[in-house]
Amino acid sequence: MNGEKRTRTRLTRRHRQELYGWAYILPGMVVLTVFCILPIFMTLYYSFTDYNLAQAPEFIAFSNYVKVFTNTQLRKALVNTVIYVIITVPLQTIVSLLAASFLANFLNNRYGKFLRGVIFIPILVSYVAAAAVWRIIYNSKGGILNQIIGVFGLDSVNWLGDAGTALICVAVVAVWKSAGYFMVIFYAGIMNISVEVKEAAIIDGATPRQRFWYITVPILKPITYMVVTLGVIWSFQAFDLVYKLTGGGPGFATTTIAYVIYSYAFQDRRIGYACAIAILLLLVILAIHL
């Protein structure tokens, strides 16, 4: 009797623990399902339809996908997005790695903590607020940047209104916004490098530059891979800064894939076509991640 009672008690305790576990993860699962998984399947469904929000969706099979591959505007947006990725990802990776290395090796004190906090602040600022500040900096008439170059006798530049500089300016803001986040990740990786390894390199006479290239960089390869992957994924989804800084202009100079999706969905009301582009963008991001 006592053995059966103990067994029953253990089963009851196990069931209670399982219920507790489900209770903890259920809210997160509901949120993930409603706001992430379900919209993906809805987007996939609408991508096979002609839908404009005013009428019921009409199934048109692969017509939207066929139009995607013959869309010259989308081709231009893809080129812009790739250029944006090429500018943004290497720059923010290098800047964040160098900043983390400097803070960890030469400024690992209270001043370094303050500086880390200052560098991290931009990631806490919304993209809308960041874009508003940088529009003032880039202003062609009396902007801070033009005032600085004016000191050296250079003419003012229409930074956001010139097709040759607009995309670069947006990329610079993206680097400023995200470098602090990646800097913290690199800093944590550098601080986890074994002290014995660092001391052995110093004893062997390695200079700071040699220690950086032959110890820090190889050990941080997994972190660098993660930073680059995240940077590419985020850059392919670039929308907020483009929308607030340039609106996709001048012309189509800064139009990205995400901005094209927004334009077709909420300006032209071609929901089905926008969903087809979104699904293709999702496939590209998944391919990069895998």
C-alpha positions as a Python dict, from the first residue, in 0.01 Angstrom:
ca = {
    (1, 'M'): (0, 0, 0),
    (2, 'N'): (274, 244, 92),
    (3, 'G'): (460, 169, -235),
    (4, 'E'): (147, 232, -443),
    (5, 'K'): (83, 553, -252),
    (6, 'R'): (437, 676, -313),
    (7, 'T'): (411, 588, -683),
    (8, 'R'): (80, 773, -708),
    (9, 'T'): (234, 1073, -532),
    (10, 'R'): (529, 1080, -773),
    (11, 'L'): (294, 1062, -1073),
    (12, 'T'): (81, 1342, -931),
    (13, 'R'): (391, 1556, -872),
    (14, 'R'): (517, 1487, -1225),
    (15, 'H'): (181, 1581, -1377),
    (16, 'R'): (177, 1898, -1171),
    (17, 'Q'): (526, 1989, -1293),
    (18, 'E'): (419, 1925, -1653),
    (19, 'L'): (116, 2150, -1605),
    (20, 'Y'): (342, 2420, -1459),
    (21, 'G'): (569, 2387, -1760),
    (22, 'W'): (280, 2422, -2006),
    (23, 'A'): (147, 2717, -1809),
    (24, 'Y'): (485, 2894, -1845),
    (25, 'I'): (529, 2835, -2217),
    (26, 'L'): (164, 2863, -2329),
    (27, 'P'): (144, 3247, -2332),
    (28, 'G'): (464, 3269, -2537),
    (29, 'M'): (339, 2999, -2776),
    (30, 'V'): (8, 3183, -2823),
    (31, 'V'): (185, 3514, -2896),
    (32, 'L'): (432, 3343, -3134),
    (33, 'T'): (150, 3163, -3314),
    (34, 'V'): (-81, 3463, -3348),
    (35, 'F'): (177, 3726, -3442),
    (36, 'C'): (447, 3522, -3624),
    (37, 'I'): (342, 3178, -3747),
    (38, 'L'): (-18, 3254, -3846),
    (39, 'P'): (72, 3569, -4045),
    (40, 'I'): (326, 3368, -4246),
    (41, 'F'): (59, 3120, -4357),
    (42, 'M'): (-186, 3404, -4426),
    (43, 'T'): (78, 3580, -4635),
    (44, 'L'): (142, 3257, -4826),
    (45, 'Y'): (-230, 3218, -4894),
    (46, 'Y'): (-279, 3577, -5010),
    (47, 'S'): (24, 3552, -5238),
    (48, 'F'): (-181, 3319, -5460),
    (49, 'T'): (-474, 3562, -5477),
    (50, 'D'): (-576, 3896, -5623),
    (51, 'Y'): (-667, 4091, -5310),
    (52, 'N'): (-706, 4465, -5256),
    (53, 'L'): (-872, 4484, -4911),
    (54, 'A'): (-1200, 4604, -5068),
    (55, 'Q'): (-1303, 4275, -5230),
    (56, 'A'): (-1281, 3910, -5136),
    (57, 'P'): (-954, 3739, -5237),
    (58, 'E'): (-966, 3579, -5583),
    (59, 'F'): (-740, 3279, -5640),
    (60, 'I'): (-503, 3338, -5934),
    (61, 'A'): (-244, 3063, -5870),
    (62, 'F'): (115, 3169, -5954),
    (63, 'S'): (31, 3487, -6146),
    (64, 'N'): (174, 3714, -5875),
    (65, 'Y'): (502, 3522, -5870),
    (66, 'V'): (531, 3541, -6249),
    (67, 'K'): (487, 3920, -6232),
    (68, 'V'): (753, 3945, -5962),
    (69, 'F'): (1024, 3810, -6192),
    (70, 'T'): (934, 4058, -6469),
    (71, 'N'): (912, 4367, -6245),
    (72, 'T'): (1189, 4614, -6327),
    (73, 'Q'): (1115, 4826, -6019),
    (74, 'L'): (1160, 4523, -5797),
    (75, 'R'): (1485, 4439, -5976),
    (76, 'K'): (1613, 4789, -5900),
    (77, 'A'): (1502, 4750, -5536),
    (78, 'L'): (1689, 4420, -5515),
    (79, 'V'): (2008, 4583, -5645),
    (80, 'N'): (1969, 4867, -5393),
    (81, 'T'): (1913, 4619, -5111),
    (82, 'V'): (2223, 4417, -5205),
    (83, 'I'): (2433, 4736, -5220),
    (84, 'Y'): (2290, 4841, -4885),
    (85, 'V'): (2386, 4503, -4736),
    (86, 'I'): (2736, 4523, -4884),
    (87, 'I'): (2788, 4867, -4728),
    (88, 'T'): (2620, 4808, -4394),
    (89, 'V'): (2720, 4459, -4284),
    (90, 'P'): (3101, 4478, -4323),
    (91, 'L'): (3112, 4832, -4184),
    (92, 'Q'): (2907, 4762, -3872),
    (93, 'T'): (3095, 4435, -3811),
    (94, 'I'): (3437, 4600, -3834),
    (95, 'V'): (3338, 4906, -3630),
    (96, 'S'): (3178, 4701, -3353),
    (97, 'L'): (3470, 4455, -3339),
    (98, 'L'): (3734, 4729, -3322),
    (99, 'A'): (3536, 4922, -3059),
    (100, 'A'): (3491, 4610, -2847),
    (101, 'S'): (3859, 4519, -2876),
    (102, 'F'): (3970, 4870, -2777),
    (103, 'L'): (3735, 4884, -2478),
    (104, 'A'): (3830, 4536, -2358),
    (105, 'N'): (4206, 4576, -2392),
    (106, 'F'): (4279, 4943, -2334),
    (107, 'L'): (3980, 5091, -2152),
    (108, 'N'): (3857, 4818, -1921),
    (109, 'N'): (3769, 5056, -1637),
    (110, 'R'): (3487, 5285, -1528),
    (111, 'Y'): (3550, 5516, -1822),
    (112, 'G'): (3518, 5217, -2052),
    (113, 'K'): (3186, 5126, -1890),
    (114, 'F'): (3061, 5479, -1952),
    (115, 'L'): (3178, 5469, -2313),
    (116, 'R'): (3011, 5130, -2368),
    (117, 'G'): (2687, 5276, -2243),
    (118, 'V'): (2719, 5576, -2476),
    (119, 'I'): (2789, 5353, -2777),
    (120, 'F'): (2496, 5128, -2687),
    (121, 'I'): (2244, 5415, -2657),
    (122, 'P'): (2155, 5432, -3033),
    (123, 'I'): (2013, 5078, -3026),
    (124, 'L'): (1763, 5195, -2764),
    (125, 'V'): (1642, 5481, -2986),
    (126, 'S'): (1354, 5405, -3223),
    (127, 'Y'): (1425, 5413, -3595),
    (128, 'V'): (1177, 5698, -3637),
    (129, 'A'): (1353, 5913, -3377),
    (130, 'A'): (1695, 5826, -3519),
    (131, 'A'): (1582, 5918, -3869),
    (132, 'A'): (1442, 6250, -3746),
    (133, 'V'): (1776, 6341, -3586),
    (134, 'W'): (1980, 6237, -3889),
    (135, 'R'): (1755, 6431, -4126),
    (136, 'I'): (1864, 6742, -3936),
    (137, 'I'): (2229, 6635, -3964),
    (138, 'Y'): (2195, 6566, -4338),
    (139, 'N'): (1987, 6877, -4413),
    (140, 'S'): (2112, 7036, -4733),
    (141, 'K'): (2048, 7387, -4600),
    (142, 'G'): (2228, 7452, -4276),
    (143, 'G'): (2259, 7089, -4168),
    (144, 'I'): (2529, 7002, -3916),
    (145, 'L'): (2725, 6794, -4167),
    (146, 'N'): (2725, 7070, -4427),
    (147, 'Q'): (2834, 7318, -4163),
    (148, 'I'): (3130, 7096, -4079),
    (149, 'I'): (3244, 7057, -4438),
    (150, 'G'): (3183, 7429, -4491),
    (151, 'V'): (3459, 7500, -4239),
    (152, 'F'): (3701, 7342, -4487),
    (153, 'G'): (3570, 7555, -4772),
    (154, 'L'): (3364, 7280, -4936),
    (155, 'D'): (3024, 7338, -5095),
    (156, 'S'): (2707, 7206, -4934),
    (157, 'V'): (2590, 6863, -5045),
    (158, 'N'): (2230, 6749, -5081),
    (159, 'W'): (2304, 6426, -4897),
    (160, 'L'): (1957, 6272, -4910),
    (161, 'G'): (1850, 6432, -5236),
    (162, 'D'): (2139, 6308, -5449),
    (163, 'A'): (2107, 5959, -5594),
    (164, 'G'): (2480, 5907, -5554),
    (165, 'T'): (2488, 5968, -5178),
    (166, 'A'): (2137, 5891, -5048),
    (167, 'L'): (2177, 5514, -5008),
    (168, 'I'): (2519, 5555, -4846),
    (169, 'C'): (2373, 5805, -4599),
    (170, 'V'): (2096, 5563, -4502),
    (171, 'A'): (2355, 5287, -4456),
    (172, 'V'): (2565, 5511, -4230),
    (173, 'V'): (2264, 5569, -4004),
    (174, 'A'): (2200, 5193, -3990),
    (175, 'V'): (2562, 5132, -3886),
    (176, 'W'): (2539, 5402, -3618),
    (177, 'K'): (2217, 5245, -3493),
    (178, 'S'): (2331, 4882, -3470),
    (179, 'A'): (2707, 4897, -3404),
    (180, 'G'): (2655, 4935, -3028),
    (181, 'Y'): (2449, 4617, -3010),
    (182, 'F'): (2710, 4412, -3192),
    (183, 'M'): (2987, 4579, -2993),
    (184, 'V'): (2839, 4439, -2670),
    (185, 'I'): (2829, 4089, -2823),
    (186, 'F'): (3192, 4112, -2937),
    (187, 'Y'): (3295, 4260, -2600),
    (188, 'A'): (3144, 3964, -2415),
    (189, 'G'): (3330, 3724, -2645),
    (190, 'I'): (3662, 3903, -2594),
    (191, 'M'): (3622, 3904, -2217),
    (192, 'N'): (3565, 3527, -2226),
    (193, 'I'): (3898, 3460, -2395),
    (194, 'S'): (4120, 3267, -2155),
    (195, 'V'): (4360, 3484, -1954),
    (196, 'E'): (4626, 3214, -1994),
    (197, 'V'): (4611, 3248, -2371),
    (198, 'K'): (4656, 3626, -2351),
    (199, 'E'): (4942, 3597, -2103),
    (200, 'A'): (5118, 3332, -2313),
    (201, 'A'): (5101, 3560, -2617),
    (202, 'I'): (5243, 3851, -2418),
    (203, 'I'): (5527, 3634, -2286),
    (204, 'D'): (5604, 3524, -2643),
    (205, 'G'): (5642, 3890, -2736),
    (206, 'A'): (5325, 3929, -2944),
    (207, 'T'): (5229, 4291, -3008),
    (208, 'P'): (4869, 4413, -2951),
    (209, 'R'): (4810, 4399, -3327),
    (210, 'Q'): (4938, 4041, -3347),
    (211, 'R'): (4728, 3938, -3050),
    (212, 'F'): (4424, 4087, -3219),
    (213, 'W'): (4479, 3915, -3556),
    (214, 'Y'): (4609, 3578, -3439),
    (215, 'I'): (4415, 3529, -3113),
    (216, 'T'): (4110, 3751, -3087),
    (217, 'V'): (3983, 3728, -3445),
    (218, 'P'): (4013, 3345, -3479),
    (219, 'I'): (3852, 3280, -3139),
    (220, 'L'): (3564, 3516, -3223),
    (221, 'K'): (3480, 3342, -3553),
    (222, 'P'): (3151, 3191, -3425),
    (223, 'I'): (3044, 3528, -3285),
    (224, 'T'): (3148, 3703, -3606),
    (225, 'Y'): (2941, 3455, -3807),
    (226, 'M'): (2638, 3529, -3589),
    (227, 'V'): (2690, 3907, -3616),
    (228, 'V'): (2723, 3891, -3994),
    (229, 'T'): (2416, 3668, -4025),
    (230, 'L'): (2204, 3900, -3811),
    (231, 'G'): (2337, 4202, -3998),
    (232, 'V'): (2246, 4055, -4336),
    (233, 'I'): (1897, 3957, -4220),
    (234, 'W'): (1831, 4299, -4068),
    (235, 'S'): (1967, 4478, -4374),
    (236, 'F'): (1744, 4281, -4611),
    (237, 'Q'): (1448, 4400, -4403),
    (238, 'A'): (1551, 4768, -4414),
    (239, 'F'): (1240, 4984, -4419),
    (240, 'D'): (1206, 5231, -4130),
    (241, 'L'): (1511, 5440, -4209),
    (242, 'V'): (1435, 5442, -4580),
    (243, 'Y'): (1076, 5545, -4518),
    (244, 'K'): (1161, 5832, -4283),
    (245, 'L'): (1485, 5956, -4443),
    (246, 'T'): (1420, 5937, -4816),
    (247, 'G'): (1084, 5776, -4886),
    (248, 'G'): (1260, 5551, -5136),
    (249, 'G'): (1394, 5845, -5336),
    (250, 'P'): (1537, 6032, -5503),
    (251, 'G'): (1374, 5841, -5786),
    (252, 'F'): (1426, 5478, -5685),
    (253, 'A'): (1780, 5533, -5553),
    (254, 'T'): (1702, 5408, -5199),
    (255, 'T'): (1403, 5186, -5266),
    (256, 'T'): (1457, 4853, -5089),
    (257, 'I'): (1261, 4529, -5115),
    (258, 'A'): (1085, 4594, -4785),
    (259, 'Y'): (985, 4942, -4903),
    (260, 'V'): (850, 4797, -5228),
    (261, 'I'): (637, 4553, -5028),
    (262, 'Y'): (497, 4842, -4825),
    (263, 'S'): (434, 5047, -5138),
    (264, 'Y'): (241, 4775, -5320),
    (265, 'A'): (47, 4669, -5009),
    (266, 'F'): (-59, 5000, -4853),
    (267, 'Q'): (-28, 5256, -5133),
    (268, 'D'): (-139, 5056, -5438),
    (269, 'R'): (-356, 4815, -5232),
    (270, 'R'): (-216, 4514, -5422),
    (271, 'I'): (-206, 4292, -5118),
    (272, 'G'): (-166, 3963, -5303),
    (273, 'Y'): (125, 4089, -5509),
    (274, 'A'): (297, 4238, -5203),
    (275, 'C'): (255, 3905, -5021),
    (276, 'A'): (424, 3721, -5309),
    (277, 'I'): (725, 3954, -5282),
    (278, 'A'): (726, 3907, -4903),
    (279, 'I'): (732, 3528, -4939),
    (280, 'L'): (1028, 3547, -5177),
    (281, 'L'): (1207, 3778, -4932),
    (282, 'L'): (1137, 3527, -4655),
    (283, 'L'): (1292, 3250, -4866),
    (284, 'V'): (1602, 3462, -4927),
    (285, 'I'): (1642, 3531, -4553),
    (286, 'L'): (1591, 3162, -4471),
    (287, 'A'): (1854, 3066, -4728),
    (288, 'I'): (2099, 3311, -4572),
    (289, 'H'): (2025, 3180, -4223),
    (290, 'L'): (2068, 2816, -4325),
}
